[in-house]
């Protein structure tokens, strides 16, 4: 039996070829038949260049439907899809090309000239272009090829994709994902989240990342569901689509932006079945405000590039409530444990390093045996680098990344805990707590706080208010008020950037 992920999609939509698969915000449409025919042409092109299963193809392009079709083509041809964040510049691209040794690089037309030289120097044989409008030499090269193609019969261990992690320390690592990793996770989510005939997904995320490319597209394709597709997130477009949509997947910042729209009401959301959030922590304030404004309870889930999805809050009421501030329970088939500093599983409610095992967990990093030896236990658990706790009902709460853990004067401080107290203070919109080098304590706690619109905050008053609530070693020794926190495109606060900004606050 073939494990090719594309075969699962094709089985799901084969009887819906004339139906619209994707409609864009500029009113263009692709049917499932178009996806099938055009991905065949692109797969035939890859094979005509001599690419074999397991060869890599690197893609750094703006979001477009042909870019998604090209991903499907790679699955069909058995070549390994390596998508890159559009923000990466030449030094990073040189590293990725040298590390992955792609046979083909797909570039944005605006960047192609400068990349051609780099690709030639590194020895990438083919560079073609694909623009946000779907035009470029990729389409020209493929549009007259045969629309018939025999999908590669992948084994469970064949690689489908490599996702480079954002690399908060050191060089970015390529997380290898097999067809079986992706298919097992997609099938689990499709069932767990109750996908049903008639579902329509609003797709508003980038497609170089696990959330937008895998979670969102895989679920829709497995359900033969229409996607309403926008390049950059536009709240007004989202509101216009709500009456015909049923599912939305967003990062927390998208929910925050939607809450600023007066048109967001129970009536405007009446057609929706499910709102899902992930990729970064959803503040409990946002979770509650969304409930009050729309009558819908956001389902928060948790995952990462190396594992795709790991946990989810319940979809069905009989499986329990959706609890704000938690990421729900491990998915069926996923094992998750929190490990204490003594390398033993924590008691329920105690904080520890999250380790996971399951069919979705990647086989390791591309060409990085040392990292693999360090980040997997002997019995196959992957150390996620996240710190969290599991309550008596099995719900997981993420406390932060272990690299963000602050050790001050020998005491552990979990940033999320301190952030929670700060965020509850009047006038505070959000905050980030980091550790900065301190001559006496090793690290000192620093808080960076964003006021609510129209509020004026006083650093000394905030610090005094926190002091009365938590142990002195957790209280920020320095507190800064800023207009906004640095975030990446997935809405994650860039703590590394903050640590750099405030690196010297204690040095005098
Ligand atoms: P990435 O590999 O870029 O998808 O980043 C994965 C990381 O994002 C995880 O290891 C977590 O630290 C974080 N993350 C993802 N989803 C959530 C969530 N729902 N709540 C808190 N952190 C999350």
Coordinates of C-alpha atoms and ligand atoms in Angstrom, one line a residue:
X1 CA 0.0 0.0 0.0
X2 CA 1.3 3.5 -0.8
X3 CA 1.7 5.9 2.0
X4 CA 1.9 8.9 -0.3
X5 CA 0.0 11.7 1.4
X6 CA -1.3 12.9 -2.0
X7 CA -3.1 9.6 -2.5
X8 CA -5.1 10.3 0.7
X9 CA -6.1 13.7 -0.7
X10 CA -6.9 12.3 -4.2
X11 CA -9.1 9.6 -2.6
X12 CA -11.0 12.3 -0.8
X13 CA -11.6 14.6 -3.7
X14 CA -11.7 12.2 -6.7
X15 CA -15.5 12.4 -6.9
X16 CA -15.5 16.2 -6.6
X17 CA -13.3 17.2 -9.4
X18 CA -15.7 19.8 -10.9
X19 CA -16.2 21.6 -7.5
X20 CA -14.3 24.7 -6.4
X21 CA -11.3 23.8 -4.2
X22 CA -9.9 27.3 -3.8
X23 CA -11.4 30.7 -4.3
X24 CA -9.0 33.7 -3.7
X25 CA -9.7 37.2 -2.4
X26 CA -9.2 38.4 -6.0
X27 CA -12.0 36.1 -7.1
X28 CA -10.0 33.5 -8.9
X29 CA -11.0 29.9 -8.7
X30 CA -9.4 26.5 -9.0
X31 CA -11.4 23.3 -9.0
X32 CA -10.2 20.0 -7.5
X33 CA -9.7 18.9 -11.1
X34 CA -7.4 21.9 -11.7
X35 CA -5.3 21.0 -8.6
X36 CA -5.1 17.4 -9.8
X37 CA -4.2 18.2 -13.4
X38 CA -1.8 21.1 -12.7
X39 CA 0.0 19.1 -9.9
X40 CA 0.5 16.3 -12.5
X41 CA 2.1 18.7 -14.9
X42 CA 4.5 20.0 -12.3
X43 CA 5.3 16.5 -11.1
X44 CA 6.0 15.5 -14.7
X45 CA 8.3 18.5 -15.1
X46 CA 10.2 17.5 -11.9
X47 CA 10.7 14.0 -13.3
X48 CA 11.7 15.4 -16.7
X49 CA 14.5 17.3 -15.0
X50 CA 15.7 13.9 -13.7
X51 CA 14.7 14.3 -10.1
X52 CA 14.3 11.1 -8.2
X53 CA 12.3 10.4 -5.0
X54 CA 14.2 11.8 -2.0
X55 CA 15.8 14.7 -4.0
X56 CA 15.1 18.1 -2.4
X57 CA 13.2 21.1 -3.9
X58 CA 13.5 24.4 -2.1
X59 CA 10.8 27.0 -2.4
X60 CA 10.9 30.6 -1.2
X61 CA 7.9 32.4 -2.8
X62 CA 4.9 34.5 -1.8
X63 CA 1.7 32.7 -1.0
X64 CA -0.2 31.7 -4.1
X65 CA -2.4 28.8 -5.3
X66 CA 0.2 27.6 -7.8
X67 CA 2.7 27.4 -4.9
X68 CA 0.3 25.0 -3.1
X69 CA -0.2 23.0 -6.3
X70 CA 3.6 22.8 -6.6
X71 CA 3.7 21.3 -3.1
X72 CA 1.2 18.7 -4.2
X73 CA 3.4 18.0 -7.3
X74 CA 6.4 17.3 -5.0
X75 CA 4.3 14.9 -3.0
X76 CA 3.3 13.1 -6.2
X77 CA 6.8 12.9 -7.6
X78 CA 8.2 11.7 -4.2
X79 CA 10.6 14.7 -4.0
X80 CA 11.2 16.4 -0.7
X81 CA 9.5 19.8 -0.4
X82 CA 11.6 22.4 1.5
X83 CA 9.6 25.6 2.0
X84 CA 11.3 28.7 3.4
X85 CA 10.1 31.7 5.2
X86 CA 9.9 34.6 2.7
X87 CA 11.8 36.8 5.2
X88 CA 15.1 34.9 4.8
X89 CA 18.0 36.8 3.2
X90 CA 21.0 35.8 1.2
X91 CA 23.3 34.6 4.0
X92 CA 20.5 32.4 5.4
X93 CA 19.6 31.1 1.9
X94 CA 23.2 30.2 1.3
X95 CA 23.2 28.1 4.4
X96 CA 19.9 26.4 3.5
X97 CA 21.1 25.6 0.0
X98 CA 24.4 24.2 1.2
X99 CA 22.6 22.1 3.9
X100 CA 19.7 20.7 1.9
X101 CA 21.5 20.5 -1.5
X102 CA 18.3 21.1 -3.5
X103 CA 18.1 20.1 -7.2
X104 CA 15.6 22.9 -7.8
X105 CA 15.0 26.3 -6.3
X106 CA 11.7 28.1 -6.8
X107 CA 12.2 31.9 -6.3
X108 CA 10.1 35.0 -6.3
X109 CA 10.7 36.8 -9.6
X110 CA 11.8 39.9 -7.8
X111 CA 14.6 38.0 -6.1
X112 CA 15.6 35.6 -8.9
X113 CA 18.5 37.6 -10.4
X114 CA 20.4 37.9 -7.1
X115 CA 19.6 34.3 -6.2
X116 CA 20.8 32.9 -9.6
X117 CA 24.4 33.8 -8.8
X118 CA 24.1 32.2 -5.3
X119 CA 22.5 29.1 -6.7
X120 CA 25.2 28.7 -9.3
X121 CA 28.0 29.2 -6.8
X122 CA 26.5 26.5 -4.5
X123 CA 25.7 24.2 -7.4
X124 CA 21.9 24.2 -7.4
X125 CA 21.2 23.1 -11.0
X126 CA 17.7 24.6 -11.6
X127 CA 16.2 28.0 -10.5
X128 CA 12.8 28.9 -11.7
X129 CA 10.4 31.6 -10.6
X130 CA 6.9 31.9 -9.3
X131 CA 5.2 35.2 -8.3
X132 CA 2.4 36.0 -5.9
X133 CA 0.2 36.4 -9.0
X134 CA 1.0 32.8 -9.9
X135 CA 3.1 33.8 -12.9
X136 CA 6.7 32.9 -13.7
X137 CA 8.9 30.5 -15.4
X138 CA 7.6 27.5 -13.4
X139 CA 4.1 27.9 -14.9
X140 CA 5.6 28.5 -18.4
X141 CA 7.7 25.3 -18.1
X142 CA 4.8 23.1 -17.0
X143 CA 1.6 24.3 -18.5
X144 CA 1.9 22.3 -21.7
X145 CA 3.0 19.0 -20.1
X146 CA 0.7 16.0 -19.7
X147 CA -2.0 16.1 -17.0
X148 CA -1.6 12.4 -16.4
X149 CA 0.9 11.3 -13.8
X150 CA 1.5 8.1 -11.7
X151 CA 1.8 9.2 -8.1
X152 CA 5.0 7.8 -6.5
X153 CA 4.2 4.8 -4.2
X154 CA 5.8 6.2 -1.1
X155 CA 6.8 4.0 1.8
X156 CA 6.0 5.1 5.4
X157 CA 9.6 6.3 5.9
X158 CA 9.9 8.3 2.7
X159 CA 10.4 12.0 3.3
X160 CA 7.7 14.4 2.2
X161 CA 9.1 17.7 3.5
X162 CA 11.9 19.3 5.5
X163 CA 11.0 22.3 7.6
X164 CA 13.8 24.5 8.9
X165 CA 13.2 25.5 12.5
X166 CA 13.4 29.2 13.3
X167 CA 16.7 28.5 15.2
X168 CA 16.5 30.5 18.4
X169 CA 20.0 29.4 19.2
X170 CA 22.6 28.4 16.7
X171 CA 22.0 27.3 13.1
X172 CA 18.5 26.4 11.9
X173 CA 17.8 22.7 11.8
X174 CA 15.9 20.8 9.1
X175 CA 13.1 18.8 10.6
X176 CA 12.5 15.8 8.3
X177 CA 8.8 14.8 8.0
X178 CA 7.7 11.6 6.3
X179 CA 4.6 11.0 4.3
X180 CA 3.4 8.8 7.2
X181 CA 4.1 11.6 9.8
X182 CA 2.0 14.0 7.8
X183 CA -0.8 11.6 6.7
X184 CA -1.3 10.2 10.2
X185 CA -1.6 13.6 11.8
X186 CA -3.9 14.9 9.1
X187 CA -6.2 11.9 9.3
X188 CA -6.3 12.3 13.1
X189 CA -7.2 16.0 13.0
X190 CA -9.8 15.5 10.3
X191 CA -11.6 13.1 12.5
X192 CA -11.1 14.8 15.8
X193 CA -12.3 18.2 14.6
X194 CA -15.4 16.7 13.1
X195 CA -14.8 17.8 9.5
X196 CA -18.1 17.2 7.6
X197 CA -19.5 17.7 4.1
X198 CA -20.1 21.3 3.3
X199 CA -17.3 22.7 5.5
X200 CA -15.5 25.7 4.1
X201 CA -12.2 26.9 5.4
X202 CA -10.9 30.5 5.5
X203 CA -7.2 30.2 4.8
X204 CA -5.4 33.2 6.0
X205 CA -1.9 31.9 7.0
X206 CA 1.4 31.7 5.2
X207 CA 2.1 28.3 3.5
X208 CA 5.8 27.9 4.4
X209 CA 4.9 26.7 7.9
X210 CA 3.3 23.7 9.6
X211 CA 0.1 25.6 10.5
X212 CA -0.9 27.1 7.1
X213 CA 0.6 24.4 4.9
X214 CA -0.1 21.2 6.8
X215 CA -2.8 21.7 9.4
X216 CA -5.0 23.9 7.3
X217 CA -4.5 22.6 3.8
X218 CA -4.4 19.0 4.7
X219 CA -7.6 19.0 6.6
X220 CA -9.4 20.9 3.8
X221 CA -8.0 18.6 1.1
X222 CA -8.9 15.4 3.1
X223 CA -12.4 16.7 3.3
X224 CA -12.7 17.9 -0.3
X225 CA -13.6 21.2 1.3
X226 CA -13.5 24.6 -0.4
X227 CA -10.8 27.0 0.9
X228 CA -11.4 30.8 0.8
X229 CA -7.9 32.0 0.4
X230 CA -6.2 35.3 1.1
X231 CA -2.6 36.3 0.7
X232 CA -2.1 38.7 3.6
X233 CA -4.6 38.7 6.4
X234 CA -7.4 41.3 5.9
X235 CA -10.0 41.4 8.7
X236 CA -12.5 43.0 6.4
X237 CA -12.2 40.2 3.9
X238 CA -12.6 37.7 6.7
X239 CA -15.8 39.3 7.8
X240 CA -17.1 39.3 4.2
X241 CA -16.4 35.6 4.0
X242 CA -17.8 34.6 7.4
X243 CA -21.4 34.0 6.1
X244 CA -20.2 31.2 3.8
X245 CA -17.4 29.8 5.9
X246 CA -17.5 27.2 8.7
X247 CA -13.9 26.8 9.9
X248 CA -11.1 29.2 10.6
X249 CA -7.5 28.6 11.7
X250 CA -5.6 31.5 13.0
X251 CA -2.6 32.5 15.1
X252 CA -3.5 34.5 18.2
X253 CA -2.6 37.9 16.6
X254 CA -5.3 37.3 13.9
X255 CA -7.9 36.8 16.6
X256 CA -6.7 40.0 18.3
X257 CA -7.0 41.9 15.1
X258 CA -10.5 40.6 14.4
X259 CA -11.6 41.6 17.9
X260 CA -10.9 45.2 16.8
X261 CA -13.6 45.0 14.1
X262 CA -17.1 46.2 15.2
X263 CA -18.6 43.9 12.6
X264 CA -17.5 40.8 14.6
X265 CA -20.8 39.8 16.3
X266 CA -22.7 36.6 17.1
X267 CA -24.7 37.2 14.0
X268 CA -21.7 37.6 11.7
X269 CA -20.3 34.3 13.1
X270 CA -23.5 32.4 13.0
X271 CA -22.5 30.2 10.0
X272 CA -19.2 29.2 11.6
X273 CA -18.7 25.8 13.2
X274 CA -15.1 26.1 14.5
X275 CA -12.4 28.6 15.4
X276 CA -9.0 27.1 15.9
X277 CA -5.9 28.8 17.3
X278 CA -2.3 27.8 17.6
X279 CA 1.4 28.4 16.9
X280 CA 1.7 30.8 19.8
X281 CA 0.0 31.1 23.2
X282 CA -3.6 32.5 23.1
X283 CA -4.0 34.9 26.0
X284 CA -7.0 33.9 28.2
X285 CA -8.2 37.5 27.8
X286 CA -8.5 36.9 24.1
X287 CA -10.1 33.5 24.6
X288 CA -12.8 35.1 26.9
X289 CA -13.3 38.2 24.8
X290 CA -13.9 36.0 21.7
X291 CA -16.5 34.0 23.6
X292 CA -18.3 37.2 24.7
X293 CA -18.2 38.8 21.3
X294 CA -19.1 35.9 19.1
X295 CA -20.6 33.1 21.3
X296 CA -17.9 30.8 20.0
X297 CA -15.3 29.1 22.1
X298 CA -11.9 29.0 20.4
X299 CA -10.3 25.6 20.2
X300 CA -6.6 25.9 21.1
X301 CA -4.1 23.3 19.9
X302 CA -0.3 22.9 20.2
X303 CA 2.3 21.5 17.9
X304 CA 5.6 22.2 16.2
X305 CA 7.6 21.7 13.0
X306 CA 9.2 18.5 14.3
X307 CA 6.0 16.8 15.3
X308 CA 3.1 18.6 13.5
X309 CA 0.1 18.6 16.0
X310 CA 0.5 17.1 19.4
X311 CA -2.5 18.2 21.5
X312 CA -5.9 19.7 21.1
X313 CA -8.7 21.0 23.2
X314 CA -11.9 18.9 22.7
X315 CA -14.1 19.5 19.7
X316 CA -17.1 17.7 21.0
X317 CA -18.7 18.8 24.3
X318 CA -19.0 15.2 25.5
X319 CA -15.2 15.0 25.5
X320 CA -14.9 17.9 27.9
X321 CA -14.7 21.7 27.9
X322 CA -12.3 23.8 25.8
X323 CA -10.2 25.4 28.5
X324 CA -8.6 28.7 27.8
X325 CA -4.9 28.9 28.7
X326 CA -4.5 25.2 28.0
X327 CA -3.7 23.4 24.8
X328 CA -5.9 20.5 25.6
X329 CA -5.1 16.8 25.7
X330 CA -2.6 14.7 23.6
X331 CA -4.1 13.7 20.2
X332 CA -5.1 10.0 19.8
X333 CA -2.0 8.0 19.3
X334 CA 0.3 10.7 20.7
X335 CA 2.1 10.1 24.0
X336 CA 3.1 13.2 26.0
X337 CA 4.9 13.5 29.3
X338 CA 6.5 16.2 31.4
X339 CA 9.9 15.2 32.8
X340 CA 11.4 16.7 36.0
X341 CA 15.0 17.7 36.5
X342 CA 15.6 14.2 38.0
X343 CA 14.6 12.7 34.6
X344 CA 11.5 11.2 36.0
X345 CA 7.9 11.9 34.9
X346 CA 6.4 14.8 36.9
X347 CA 3.4 14.4 39.2
X348 CA 0.2 15.9 37.8
X349 CA 0.4 19.7 38.0
X350 CA 4.2 19.8 38.3
X351 CA 6.2 21.7 35.7
X352 CA 8.7 19.8 33.5
X353 CA 10.2 19.4 30.0
X354 CA 7.7 18.1 27.5
X355 CA 8.6 14.9 25.7
X356 CA 6.5 13.2 23.0
X357 CA 6.3 10.0 21.0
X358 CA 3.9 9.0 18.2
X359 CA 3.4 8.4 14.5
X360 CA 3.5 12.2 13.8
X361 CA 6.9 12.7 15.5
X362 CA 9.7 13.3 12.9
X363 CA 12.5 10.8 12.5
X364 CA 15.2 13.4 13.2
X365 CA 17.0 16.5 11.8
X366 CA 18.4 16.4 8.3
X367 CA 22.1 15.5 8.5
X368 CA 22.5 16.4 12.2
X369 CA 23.4 13.2 14.1
X370 CA 24.6 15.1 17.1
X371 CA 21.4 17.1 17.5
X372 CA 19.4 13.8 17.0
X373 CA 21.4 12.0 19.7
X374 CA 20.8 14.9 22.1
X375 CA 17.1 15.6 21.4
X376 CA 15.8 12.1 21.4
X377 CA 15.9 9.7 24.5
X378 CA 17.2 6.2 24.0
X379 CA 13.6 4.9 24.0
X380 CA 12.5 7.3 21.2
X381 CA 10.9 10.3 23.0
X382 CA 11.5 13.6 21.4
X383 CA 12.4 16.5 23.8
X384 CA 10.3 19.3 22.5
X385 CA 12.2 22.1 24.3
X386 CA 8.8 23.3 25.7
X387 CA 8.1 23.4 29.4
X388 CA 4.6 22.6 30.7
X389 CA 2.4 20.8 33.0
X390 CA -0.4 18.3 32.8
X391 CA -3.5 18.6 35.1
X392 CA -5.4 15.7 36.6
X393 CA -7.8 15.6 33.6
X394 CA -4.9 15.3 31.1
X395 CA -5.0 18.9 29.8
X396 CA -1.6 20.3 29.0
X397 CA -0.5 23.9 29.7
X398 CA 2.6 25.3 28.0
X399 CA 4.7 27.4 30.4
X400 CA 7.3 28.4 27.8
X401 CA 10.4 27.3 25.9
X402 CA 13.1 25.7 28.1
X403 CA 15.5 28.2 26.5
X404 CA 13.4 31.0 27.8
X405 CA 13.4 29.7 31.3
X406 CA 15.1 32.2 33.6
X407 CA 17.5 31.1 36.4
X408 CA 18.1 33.9 38.8
X409 CA 20.2 33.4 41.9
X410 CA 19.6 29.7 41.5
X411 CA 15.8 29.9 41.3
X412 CA 13.8 29.0 38.2
X413 CA 11.4 31.6 36.9
X414 CA 8.9 30.6 34.3
X415 CA 8.2 33.6 32.1
X416 CA 4.6 32.7 31.4
X417 CA 3.7 32.7 35.1
X418 CA 5.0 36.2 35.6
X419 CA 3.5 37.4 32.3
X420 CA 0.1 36.1 33.5
X421 CA 0.3 38.3 36.7
X422 CA 1.4 41.3 34.7
X423 CA -1.3 40.9 32.0
X424 CA -4.0 40.8 34.7
X425 CA -3.0 44.3 36.0
X426 CA -5.3 47.2 34.9
X427 CA -4.2 49.0 31.7
X428 CA -1.9 46.1 30.6
X429 CA -2.4 44.7 27.1
X430 CA 0.4 42.2 27.1
X431 CA 3.9 41.5 28.3
X432 CA 7.0 39.5 27.7
X433 CA 9.3 38.4 30.6
X434 CA 12.9 37.6 29.8
X435 CA 16.2 36.9 31.6
X436 CA 19.1 39.2 31.1
X437 CA 22.7 38.8 32.3
X438 CA 23.1 40.0 35.9
X439 CA 26.4 40.3 37.7
X440 CA 25.1 38.9 41.0
X441 CA 22.2 36.6 40.1
X442 CA 23.4 35.2 36.8
X443 CA 20.2 36.3 35.2
X444 CA 17.8 39.1 36.3
X445 CA 14.1 39.1 35.5
X446 CA 13.1 41.8 33.0
X447 CA 9.6 42.6 31.9
X448 CA 8.6 44.4 28.7
X449 CA 5.0 45.6 28.9
X450 CA 2.6 47.0 26.3
X451 CA -0.3 49.2 27.6
X452 CA -3.8 48.9 26.4
X453 CA -4.9 51.6 23.9
X454 CA -5.4 54.8 25.7
X455 CA -3.9 53.6 29.0
X456 CA -0.8 55.1 30.6
X457 CA 1.3 52.8 32.7
X458 CA 3.9 53.6 35.3
X459 CA 6.8 51.1 35.6
X460 CA 7.2 51.6 39.4
X461 CA 3.5 51.2 40.1
X462 CA 3.3 48.0 38.1
X463 CA 6.4 46.5 39.8
X464 CA 4.9 47.4 43.2
X465 CA 1.6 45.7 42.2
X466 CA 3.4 42.5 41.2
X467 CA 5.5 42.5 44.3
X468 CA 2.5 42.1 46.5
X469 CA 1.4 38.9 44.6
X470 CA 4.5 36.8 43.9
X471 CA 7.8 35.7 45.4
X472 CA 10.5 38.4 45.3
X473 CA 12.9 36.5 43.1
X474 CA 10.2 36.4 40.3
X475 CA 9.5 40.1 40.4
X476 CA 11.0 42.0 37.5
X477 CA 14.1 43.9 38.5
X478 CA 13.6 46.1 35.5
X479 CA 10.3 46.8 33.7
X480 CA 10.0 48.6 30.4
X481 CA 6.9 50.0 28.8
X482 CA 6.9 49.8 25.0
X483 CA 4.4 50.3 22.2
X484 CA 4.6 46.7 20.8
X485 CA 6.5 43.4 21.2
X486 CA 8.6 42.1 18.4
X487 CA 6.8 39.2 16.7
X488 CA 7.5 36.9 13.7
X489 CA 5.0 36.3 11.0
X490 CA 3.4 33.4 13.0
X491 CA 2.7 35.8 15.9
X492 CA 5.4 34.4 18.1
X493 CA 7.0 37.0 20.4
X494 CA 10.7 37.1 19.5
X495 CA 12.3 36.7 23.0
X496 CA 15.7 36.3 21.5
X497 CA 15.4 39.8 20.0
X498 CA 14.2 41.2 23.3
X499 CA 17.1 39.6 25.1
X500 CA 19.5 41.3 22.7
X501 CA 17.8 44.7 23.1
X502 CA 18.0 44.5 26.9
X503 CA 21.2 42.5 27.2
X504 CA 23.1 45.3 29.1
X505 CA 20.4 46.5 31.5
X506 CA 22.2 45.1 34.5
X507 CA 25.8 45.6 33.3
X508 CA 26.3 49.0 34.9
Ligands
LIG1 P1 7.2 26.0 15.2 O1 8.0 24.8 15.0 O2 7.7 27.2 14.5 O3 5.8 25.7 14.7 O4 7.1 26.4 16.7 C1 6.6 25.5 17.6 C2 6.6 26.1 19.0 O5 5.5 27.1 19.0 C3 6.2 25.1 20.0 O6 7.4 24.3 20.4 C4 5.7 26.0 21.1 O7 6.8 26.6 21.9 C5 5.0 27.1 20.4 N1 3.5 26.8 20.3 C6 2.8 26.3 19.3 N2 1.5 26.2 19.6 C7 1.4 26.8 20.8 C8 0.3 27.0 21.7 N3 -1.0 26.7 21.3 N4 0.5 27.6 22.9 C9 1.8 27.9 23.2 N5 2.9 27.7 22.5 C10 2.6 27.1 21.3

